[in-house]
mmCIF file of C-alpha atoms in Angstrom:
data_model
loop_
_atom_site.group_PDB
_atom_site.id
_atom_site.type_symbol
_atom_site.label_atom_id
_atom_site.label_comp_id
_atom_site.label_asym_id
_atom_site.label_seq_id
_atom_site.Cartn_x
_atom_site.Cartn_y
_atom_site.Cartn_z
ATOM 1 C CA MET A 1 80.370 54.295 108.465
ATOM 2 C CA ARG A 2 78.801 50.895 107.394
ATOM 3 C CA VAL A 3 78.076 52.338 103.678
ATOM 4 C CA VAL A 4 81.783 53.210 103.560
ATOM 5 C CA LEU A 5 83.386 49.630 104.703
ATOM 6 C CA ALA A 6 80.315 48.332 102.177
ATOM 7 C CA LEU A 7 81.183 50.854 99.796
ATOM 8 C CA THR A 8 85.607 49.571 99.818
ATOM 9 C CA ALA A 9 84.755 45.807 100.031
ATOM 10 C CA VAL A 10 82.775 45.911 96.180
ATOM 11 C CA LEU A 11 86.403 47.764 95.209
ATOM 12 C CA MET A 12 88.339 45.326 96.682
ATOM 13 C CA LEU A 13 86.640 42.343 95.865
ATOM 14 C CA ALA A 14 86.780 43.925 91.718
ATOM 15 C CA GLY A 15 90.744 44.336 91.930
ATOM 16 C CA ALA A 16 89.999 48.286 91.859
ATOM 17 C CA ILE A 17 91.745 49.815 95.145
ATOM 18 C CA PRO A 18 95.060 51.289 93.286
ATOM 19 C CA ALA A 19 97.916 50.295 94.739
ATOM 20 C CA ALA A 20 99.708 53.553 95.570
ATOM 21 C CA ALA A 21 99.040 57.355 96.488
ATOM 22 C CA ALA A 22 100.085 59.616 93.502
ATOM 23 C CA PRO A 23 102.546 62.177 95.831
ATOM 24 C CA ALA A 24 100.760 65.666 96.144
ATOM 25 C CA PRO A 25 102.723 69.237 95.229
ATOM 26 C CA ALA A 26 102.943 71.600 98.006
ATOM 27 C CA LEU A 27 99.433 72.575 99.741
ATOM 28 C CA ASP A 28 99.677 75.257 102.351
ATOM 29 C CA THR A 29 96.999 75.723 104.488
ATOM 30 C CA LEU A 30 95.688 79.547 104.951
ATOM 31 C CA CYS A 31 93.057 79.366 107.370
ATOM 32 C CA LYS A 32 90.915 77.380 108.834
ATOM 33 C CA VAL A 33 87.265 78.040 108.151
ATOM 34 C CA THR A 34 85.337 78.381 112.514
ATOM 35 C CA ASP A 35 82.274 80.051 111.288
ATOM 36 C CA LYS A 36 79.884 77.924 112.224
ATOM 37 C CA ARG A 37 77.641 79.348 109.712
ATOM 38 C CA VAL A 38 80.161 78.452 107.055
ATOM 39 C CA ASN A 39 79.062 74.703 107.432
ATOM 40 C CA GLU A 40 78.576 72.957 103.856
ATOM 41 C CA LEU A 41 81.172 74.679 102.164
ATOM 42 C CA SER A 42 80.572 73.575 99.185
ATOM 43 C CA GLY A 43 81.999 76.912 96.061
ATOM 44 C CA LEU A 44 84.462 79.685 96.428
ATOM 45 C CA VAL A 45 85.616 82.022 94.413
ATOM 46 C CA SER A 46 87.591 85.071 94.621
ATOM 47 C CA ASP A 47 88.522 89.000 93.414
ATOM 48 C CA GLY A 48 92.346 88.720 94.824
ATOM 49 C CA GLU A 49 90.610 90.857 98.638
ATOM 50 C CA HIS A 50 87.820 88.363 99.584
ATOM 51 C CA TRP A 51 86.642 84.938 99.158
ATOM 52 C CA TYR A 52 83.395 84.250 98.384
ATOM 53 C CA ALA A 53 81.829 81.348 99.589
ATOM 54 C CA ILE A 54 78.266 79.569 99.396
ATOM 55 C CA ASN A 55 76.712 76.232 101.378
ATOM 56 C CA ASP A 56 75.705 73.444 99.862
ATOM 57 C CA GLY A 57 71.954 73.734 99.624
ATOM 58 C CA GLY A 58 70.250 76.128 101.842
ATOM 59 C CA THR A 59 66.449 77.866 102.246
ATOM 60 C CA LYS A 60 67.788 81.810 100.994
ATOM 61 C CA VAL A 61 70.530 82.737 98.257
ATOM 62 C CA GLN A 62 73.647 83.119 101.404
ATOM 63 C CA VAL A 63 76.945 84.107 99.441
ATOM 64 C CA PHE A 64 79.571 84.486 102.892
ATOM 65 C CA VAL A 65 82.177 87.554 102.285
ATOM 66 C CA MET A 66 85.388 85.836 103.207
ATOM 67 C CA ASP A 67 89.011 87.714 104.125
ATOM 68 C CA ARG A 68 92.319 86.274 104.160
ATOM 69 C CA LYS A 69 92.037 84.560 107.343
ATOM 70 C CA CYS A 70 88.539 82.951 107.032
ATOM 71 C CA GLN A 71 86.928 85.192 108.856
ATOM 72 C CA VAL A 72 83.716 86.597 107.487
ATOM 73 C CA GLN A 73 82.569 90.548 107.378
ATOM 74 C CA LYS A 74 79.446 90.143 105.819
ATOM 75 C CA VAL A 75 76.924 87.801 104.619
ATOM 76 C CA LEU A 76 75.607 88.898 100.728
ATOM 77 C CA THR A 77 71.646 87.511 101.504
ATOM 78 C CA ASP A 78 68.000 87.530 98.869
ATOM 79 C CA PRO A 79 65.068 86.054 100.098
ATOM 80 C CA THR A 80 64.659 83.419 96.529
ATOM 81 C CA ASP A 81 63.840 79.734 98.024
ATOM 82 C CA PRO A 82 66.671 77.666 95.686
ATOM 83 C CA TYR A 83 66.538 73.815 96.211
ATOM 84 C CA ASP A 84 69.738 72.602 96.088
ATOM 85 C CA VAL A 85 72.781 74.854 95.792
ATOM 86 C CA GLU A 86 75.400 73.760 94.931
ATOM 87 C CA ASP A 87 78.743 76.090 93.192
ATOM 88 C CA LEU A 88 79.586 79.566 92.530
ATOM 89 C CA ALA A 89 81.760 80.944 89.558
ATOM 90 C CA ARG A 90 81.927 84.491 89.194
ATOM 91 C CA GLY A 91 81.968 87.227 85.798
ATOM 92 C CA ARG A 92 85.025 89.497 84.376
ATOM 93 C CA ASP A 93 82.270 91.762 85.509
ATOM 94 C CA GLY A 94 82.380 91.402 89.530
ATOM 95 C CA THR A 95 78.291 89.384 88.900
ATOM 96 C CA LEU A 96 78.120 85.779 91.115
ATOM 97 C CA TRP A 97 76.220 82.995 89.999
ATOM 98 C CA LEU A 98 74.877 80.140 92.069
ATOM 99 C CA SER A 99 73.773 76.883 90.584
ATOM 100 C CA ASP A 100 71.808 75.480 92.105
ATOM 101 C CA THR A 101 71.737 72.125 90.570
ATOM 102 C CA GLY A 102 71.841 69.069 92.758
ATOM 103 C CA ASP A 103 69.598 66.093 92.243
ATOM 104 C CA ASN A 104 70.488 63.661 94.415
ATOM 105 C CA ARG A 105 67.530 62.148 93.402
ATOM 106 C CA ALA A 106 67.244 62.495 89.746
ATOM 107 C CA LYS A 107 63.375 64.247 89.973
ATOM 108 C CA ARG A 108 64.023 68.483 88.841
ATOM 109 C CA GLU A 109 62.195 69.041 86.147
ATOM 110 C CA THR A 110 64.157 72.734 86.522
ATOM 111 C CA VAL A 111 67.489 73.194 87.567
ATOM 112 C CA ALA A 112 68.952 77.366 87.663
ATOM 113 C CA LEU A 113 71.610 79.365 87.695
ATOM 114 C CA LEU A 114 71.344 82.262 90.657
ATOM 115 C CA GLU A 115 72.515 85.580 89.280
ATOM 116 C CA LEU A 116 73.651 87.907 91.785
ATOM 117 C CA LYS A 117 75.386 91.203 90.322
ATOM 118 C CA PRO A 118 77.814 93.370 92.485
ATOM 119 C CA SER A 119 75.457 96.305 92.310
ATOM 120 C CA GLY A 120 73.307 94.705 94.592
ATOM 121 C CA GLY A 121 69.420 94.207 93.597
ATOM 122 C CA PRO A 122 67.470 91.074 93.628
ATOM 123 C CA VAL A 123 68.457 87.798 92.049
ATOM 124 C CA ALA A 124 67.649 86.615 88.659
ATOM 125 C CA VAL A 125 66.676 83.828 88.122
ATOM 126 C CA HIS A 126 67.629 81.585 85.509
ATOM 127 C CA ARG A 127 66.298 78.319 85.184
ATOM 128 C CA LEU A 128 67.005 75.123 82.920
ATOM 129 C CA THR A 129 66.488 72.523 81.404
ATOM 130 C CA TYR A 130 68.359 69.103 80.033
ATOM 131 C CA PRO A 131 67.686 67.650 77.140
ATOM 132 C CA ASP A 132 67.741 64.355 78.380
ATOM 133 C CA GLY A 133 66.236 63.922 81.268
ATOM 134 C CA PRO A 134 67.237 64.895 85.196
ATOM 135 C CA ARG A 135 70.484 65.007 86.445
ATOM 136 C CA ASP A 136 72.587 65.259 89.504
ATOM 137 C CA THR A 137 75.726 68.712 88.415
ATOM 138 C CA GLU A 138 77.145 70.200 91.543
ATOM 139 C CA ALA A 139 80.357 71.803 88.839
ATOM 140 C CA LEU A 140 80.443 75.239 87.534
ATOM 141 C CA ILE A 141 82.808 76.726 84.865
ATOM 142 C CA LEU A 142 82.064 80.159 82.578
ATOM 143 C CA ASP A 143 84.244 80.442 79.309
ATOM 144 C CA GLN A 144 85.806 83.597 78.639
ATOM 145 C CA SER A 145 82.520 85.279 77.140
ATOM 146 C CA GLY A 146 80.783 84.302 80.332
ATOM 147 C CA THR A 147 78.988 81.205 78.928
ATOM 148 C CA PRO A 148 78.841 78.646 81.572
ATOM 149 C CA PHE A 149 78.971 75.132 81.184
ATOM 150 C CA LEU A 150 77.275 72.636 83.923
ATOM 151 C CA VAL A 151 79.544 69.385 85.134
ATOM 152 C CA THR A 152 77.199 66.296 86.214
ATOM 153 C CA LYS A 153 78.557 64.492 89.481
ATOM 154 C CA ASP A 154 77.438 60.759 87.861
ATOM 155 C CA LEU A 155 77.413 58.275 89.874
ATOM 156 C CA LEU A 156 79.757 55.590 87.003
ATOM 157 C CA GLY A 157 82.340 57.949 86.428
ATOM 158 C CA THR A 158 81.237 59.280 83.379
ATOM 159 C CA SER A 159 80.010 63.208 83.581
ATOM 160 C CA LYS A 160 78.469 65.105 80.176
ATOM 161 C CA VAL A 161 78.958 68.423 79.794
ATOM 162 C CA TYR A 162 76.190 70.897 79.166
ATOM 163 C CA LYS A 163 75.604 74.431 77.866
ATOM 164 C CA PRO A 164 72.714 76.771 77.488
ATOM 165 C CA SER A 165 71.092 76.776 73.828
ATOM 166 C CA ALA A 166 70.691 79.718 73.591
ATOM 167 C CA PRO A 167 70.888 83.592 76.152
ATOM 168 C CA LEU A 168 69.859 82.812 79.769
ATOM 169 C CA ALA A 169 66.296 83.582 79.824
ATOM 170 C CA ALA A 170 64.638 84.627 83.173
ATOM 171 C CA PRO A 171 62.793 82.542 84.954
ATOM 172 C CA GLY A 172 62.990 80.894 81.428
ATOM 173 C CA PRO A 173 63.433 78.153 80.803
ATOM 174 C CA THR A 174 65.691 77.687 78.553
ATOM 175 C CA LYS A 175 67.350 74.243 77.393
ATOM 176 C CA LEU A 176 70.620 73.080 77.974
ATOM 177 C CA GLU A 177 73.113 71.135 75.056
ATOM 178 C CA GLN A 178 75.131 68.191 76.025
ATOM 179 C CA VAL A 179 79.186 69.316 73.942
ATOM 180 C CA GLY A 180 80.931 66.644 75.587
ATOM 181 C CA THR A 181 81.243 63.712 78.239
ATOM 182 C CA LEU A 182 83.848 63.294 80.600
ATOM 183 C CA ARG A 183 85.302 60.178 82.244
ATOM 184 C CA VAL A 184 87.013 60.781 85.722
ATOM 185 C CA HIS A 185 89.498 57.792 86.422
ATOM 186 C CA SER A 186 89.401 56.819 90.160
ATOM 187 C CA THR A 187 93.015 57.701 91.486
ATOM 188 C CA ASP A 188 94.239 56.468 95.625
ATOM 189 C CA THR A 189 94.364 60.381 96.706
ATOM 190 C CA PRO A 190 93.280 59.472 100.385
ATOM 191 C CA GLY A 191 89.949 61.916 101.614
ATOM 192 C CA GLY A 192 86.759 61.905 100.945
ATOM 193 C CA PRO A 193 83.377 60.692 102.254
ATOM 194 C CA VAL A 194 82.845 57.524 99.841
ATOM 195 C CA GLY A 195 86.530 56.143 100.255
ATOM 196 C CA SER A 196 87.662 55.907 96.498
ATOM 197 C CA PHE A 197 85.184 55.613 94.632
ATOM 198 C CA GLY A 198 84.592 59.681 95.358
ATOM 199 C CA SER A 199 87.765 60.367 93.366
ATOM 200 C CA ALA A 200 85.560 60.128 90.316
ATOM 201 C CA LEU A 201 83.106 62.079 91.583
ATOM 202 C CA ILE A 202 82.828 65.347 89.662
ATOM 203 C CA THR A 203 82.152 68.198 93.149
ATOM 204 C CA GLY A 204 83.032 71.430 92.095
ATOM 205 C CA GLY A 205 84.488 73.998 89.094
ATOM 206 C CA ALA A 206 86.282 76.841 88.022
ATOM 207 C CA THR A 207 87.551 79.264 85.589
ATOM 208 C CA SER A 208 91.459 80.356 86.022
ATOM 209 C CA ALA A 209 90.549 85.028 86.200
ATOM 210 C CA ASP A 210 91.910 84.866 81.994
ATOM 211 C CA GLY A 211 89.705 82.581 81.170
ATOM 212 C CA LYS A 212 92.780 80.441 80.223
ATOM 213 C CA VAL A 213 93.103 77.860 82.951
ATOM 214 C CA ILE A 214 90.136 75.415 84.198
ATOM 215 C CA ALA A 215 89.319 72.855 87.866
ATOM 216 C CA LEU A 216 87.242 70.641 88.013
ATOM 217 C CA ARG A 217 87.574 68.923 91.222
ATOM 218 C CA THR A 218 86.912 65.260 92.841
ATOM 219 C CA TYR A 219 86.586 64.787 96.565
ATOM 220 C CA THR A 220 90.084 63.673 96.794
ATOM 221 C CA ASP A 221 92.294 65.525 93.449
ATOM 222 C CA ALA A 222 91.800 68.977 90.027
ATOM 223 C CA TYR A 223 92.324 67.876 87.530
ATOM 224 C CA LEU A 224 93.058 71.534 84.663
ATOM 225 C CA TYR A 225 92.577 72.224 81.396
ATOM 226 C CA ALA A 226 94.656 74.458 79.238
ATOM 227 C CA VAL A 227 92.004 76.889 77.644
ATOM 228 C CA PRO A 228 94.460 78.731 74.819
ATOM 229 C CA ASP A 229 91.446 79.352 72.525
ATOM 230 C CA GLY A 230 88.401 79.912 74.739
ATOM 231 C CA ASP A 231 86.432 76.864 73.943
ATOM 232 C CA VAL A 232 85.795 74.706 77.219
ATOM 233 C CA ALA A 233 84.417 71.808 75.395
ATOM 234 C CA ALA A 234 88.025 71.446 73.391
ATOM 235 C CA ALA A 235 89.525 71.979 76.306
ATOM 236 C CA LEU A 236 87.828 69.412 77.875
ATOM 237 C CA GLN A 237 88.676 66.506 75.840
ATOM 238 C CA ARG A 238 92.495 67.230 76.162
ATOM 239 C CA GLU A 239 94.402 65.503 79.031
ATOM 240 C CA PRO A 240 94.504 66.955 81.726
ATOM 241 C CA VAL A 241 96.950 67.304 84.356
ATOM 242 C CA ARG A 242 96.154 66.469 88.075
ATOM 243 C CA ILE A 243 96.459 67.533 90.894
ATOM 244 C CA PRO A 244 96.326 65.697 94.439
ATOM 245 C CA LEU A 245 94.204 66.756 96.957
ATOM 246 C CA PRO A 246 94.199 64.189 99.493
ATOM 247 C CA ASN A 247 92.940 64.413 103.053
ATOM 248 C CA GLU A 248 89.738 66.179 102.343
ATOM 249 C CA LYS A 249 86.537 65.919 104.596
ATOM 250 C CA GLN A 250 84.206 66.400 101.919
ATOM 251 C CA GLY A 251 86.170 68.295 99.517
ATOM 252 C CA GLU A 252 83.951 70.303 97.225
ATOM 253 C CA ALA A 253 84.731 73.668 96.796
ATOM 254 C CA ILE A 254 88.223 75.534 94.038
ATOM 255 C CA ALA A 255 88.515 78.279 93.185
ATOM 256 C CA PHE A 256 91.336 80.452 91.780
ATOM 257 C CA GLU A 257 92.722 83.322 92.600
ATOM 258 C CA PRO A 258 93.775 85.787 90.060
ATOM 259 C CA ASP A 259 97.514 85.029 90.613
ATOM 260 C CA GLY A 260 96.674 81.694 89.547
ATOM 261 C CA THR A 261 97.359 80.042 92.868
ATOM 262 C CA LEU A 262 93.829 77.414 93.378
ATOM 263 C CA LEU A 263 92.579 77.286 96.863
ATOM 264 C CA SER A 264 90.935 74.021 97.668
ATOM 265 C CA ALA A 265 88.183 73.642 100.283
ATOM 266 C CA SER A 266 86.122 71.223 102.033
ATOM 267 C CA GLU A 267 82.135 71.108 104.278
ATOM 268 C CA GLY A 268 82.676 70.793 107.740
ATOM 269 C CA VAL A 269 83.133 73.813 110.337
ATOM 270 C CA GLY A 270 87.751 74.033 110.958
ATOM 271 C CA GLU A 271 87.727 72.660 108.001
ATOM 272 C CA PRO A 272 90.692 74.506 105.935
ATOM 273 C CA VAL A 273 91.146 76.331 103.330
ATOM 274 C CA ARG A 274 94.955 75.338 101.890
ATOM 275 C CA ALA A 275 96.328 76.939 98.342
ATOM 276 C CA ILE A 276 98.486 75.335 95.468
ATOM 277 C CA LYS A 277 101.027 78.891 94.352
ATOM 278 C CA ASN A 278 100.458 79.426 90.833
ATOM 279 C CA ALA A 279 98.951 76.021 89.522
ATOM 280 C CA THR A 280 98.709 77.479 85.857
ATOM 281 C CA ALA A 281 101.640 77.390 85.436
ATOM 282 C CA LEU A 282 101.651 74.170 85.466
ATOM 283 C CA VAL A 283 99.460 74.263 83.395
ATOM 284 C CA THR A 284 100.547 74.455 79.188
ATOM 285 C CA PRO A 285 98.968 76.330 76.536
ATOM 286 C CA GLN A 286 100.857 73.939 74.081
ATOM 287 C CA ALA A 287 98.369 70.832 75.301
ATOM 288 C CA PRO A 288 97.964 67.499 73.761
ATOM 289 C CA ALA A 289 94.974 67.656 70.613
ATOM 290 C CA PRO A 290 92.200 66.787 71.410
ATOM 291 C CA LYS A 291 91.070 62.731 70.546
ATOM 292 C CA PRO A 292 88.949 61.897 68.366
ATOM 293 C CA GLY A 293 84.786 61.491 68.234
ATOM 294 C CA GLY A 294 84.211 64.324 70.466
ATOM 295 C CA ALA A 295 84.255 62.965 73.467
ATOM 296 C CA ALA A 296 86.338 64.158 76.743
ATOM 297 C CA THR A 297 87.658 61.148 78.396
ATOM 298 C CA PRO A 298 90.406 62.989 80.466
ATOM 299 C CA GLN A 299 93.242 59.824 81.855
ATOM 300 C CA PRO A 300 95.131 59.909 84.674
ATOM 301 C CA ALA A 301 98.432 61.951 84.676
ATOM 302 C CA ALA A 302 101.806 59.523 84.244
ATOM 303 C CA GLU A 303 102.307 59.658 88.277
ATOM 304 C CA ASP A 304 98.660 57.566 87.825
ATOM 305 C CA ALA A 305 99.890 54.251 86.126
ATOM 306 C CA ASP A 306 98.396 52.418 89.526
ATOM 307 C CA GLY A 307 95.070 54.184 88.676
ATOM 308 C CA PHE A 308 91.773 52.122 87.378
ATOM 309 C CA PRO A 309 89.538 53.102 85.143
ATOM 310 C CA VAL A 310 85.468 53.173 86.318
ATOM 311 C CA VAL A 311 84.380 49.793 85.015
ATOM 312 C CA PRO A 312 80.831 49.717 83.928
ATOM 313 C CA THR A 313 80.328 45.859 87.180
ATOM 314 C CA VAL A 314 82.431 48.294 89.530
ATOM 315 C CA GLY A 315 79.739 51.062 88.692
ATOM 316 C CA ILE A 316 76.995 50.332 89.245
ATOM 317 C CA ALA A 317 77.738 47.446 92.534
ATOM 318 C CA ALA A 318 79.142 50.843 93.684
ATOM 319 C CA ALA A 319 75.975 53.408 92.511
ATOM 320 C CA VAL A 320 73.652 50.548 94.669
ATOM 321 C CA VAL A 321 75.813 51.925 97.695
ATOM 322 C CA LEU A 322 76.457 55.378 97.082
ATOM 323 C CA ALA A 323 73.568 56.476 96.256
ATOM 324 C CA ALA A 324 71.357 54.589 99.714
ATOM 325 C CA TRP A 325 73.752 56.809 101.551
ATOM 326 C CA PHE A 326 73.447 59.668 99.301
ATOM 327 C CA LEU A 327 69.977 59.401 100.373
ATOM 328 C CA LEU A 328 69.874 58.380 103.995
ATOM 329 C CA SER A 329 72.970 60.576 104.760
ATOM 330 C CA ARG A 330 72.659 64.099 103.933
ATOM 331 C CA LYS A 331 69.774 65.047 105.506
ATOM 332 C CA ARG A 332 69.628 68.832 104.475
ATOM 333 C CA ARG A 333 68.620 67.451 100.903
ATOM 334 C CA ARG A 334 64.674 68.568 100.061
ATOM 335 C CA ALA A 335 61.574 65.464 100.324
#
């Protein structure tokens, strides 16, 4: 609590707290996750019948298969010991991809994607290396061809976007290449563990069933991008549609249902899975052309006029506080 108050003070002194919250669209609570095994829900996908969920971190591969009442029906397991699983994606063939890419202390020489085939068998480990040093990443998205894209969680508000520079090897490593940057602006949507600053941190990603809409989320908001031609890097240069996801304790999970409904969930036992119906219909296929310069820089939607850019002076001060919070409070991380 002291850290949150200190961070809020930093932002207030800098004049960075937005004046008013943007109105949220209809959010339907579908159920609450009461199973204590799913206490750190960080990644979520749907096949239209079941939800597949992962916890943050872990010492073995575990994918919880849940019904639409948030009840765990079975658990897909593998003895592979990941470092810090953060997100989950599902390929068109049903393959589950676990993003073992968390790195709060920025010390990992490699990260990994863990491939769990629907037909069973052992998990395949695909190790990856960044071209510019360790990164903390919590968002994984797949394009229409199944190519994975990683979007970093950057303490200063400017995330980087990477994809493999060659077909994935097992175990690899395969080199990643940077294909863009993404600057998220803070909003006044309430929620998250670190106040307003958390609204600028990317915590999860998802791809619609047809691959034509992708979503990235922060602790408090979702951003939807049109991908009419399958080019994810170009899509992230367009203006997104912002959907506030207020009052989530620690929102990290986001997913699309096959019918275009957007699902959102938070870490914590008893937290709800919420839905925004027909969310993909909010994104027009005729999205604005990419901005010059090749950098994906989403701006707030019209109702975000009171939002603010994360300026370097604020970002640096806030990053110090936030980094301390991560290192001291997230005890599940390995030393």
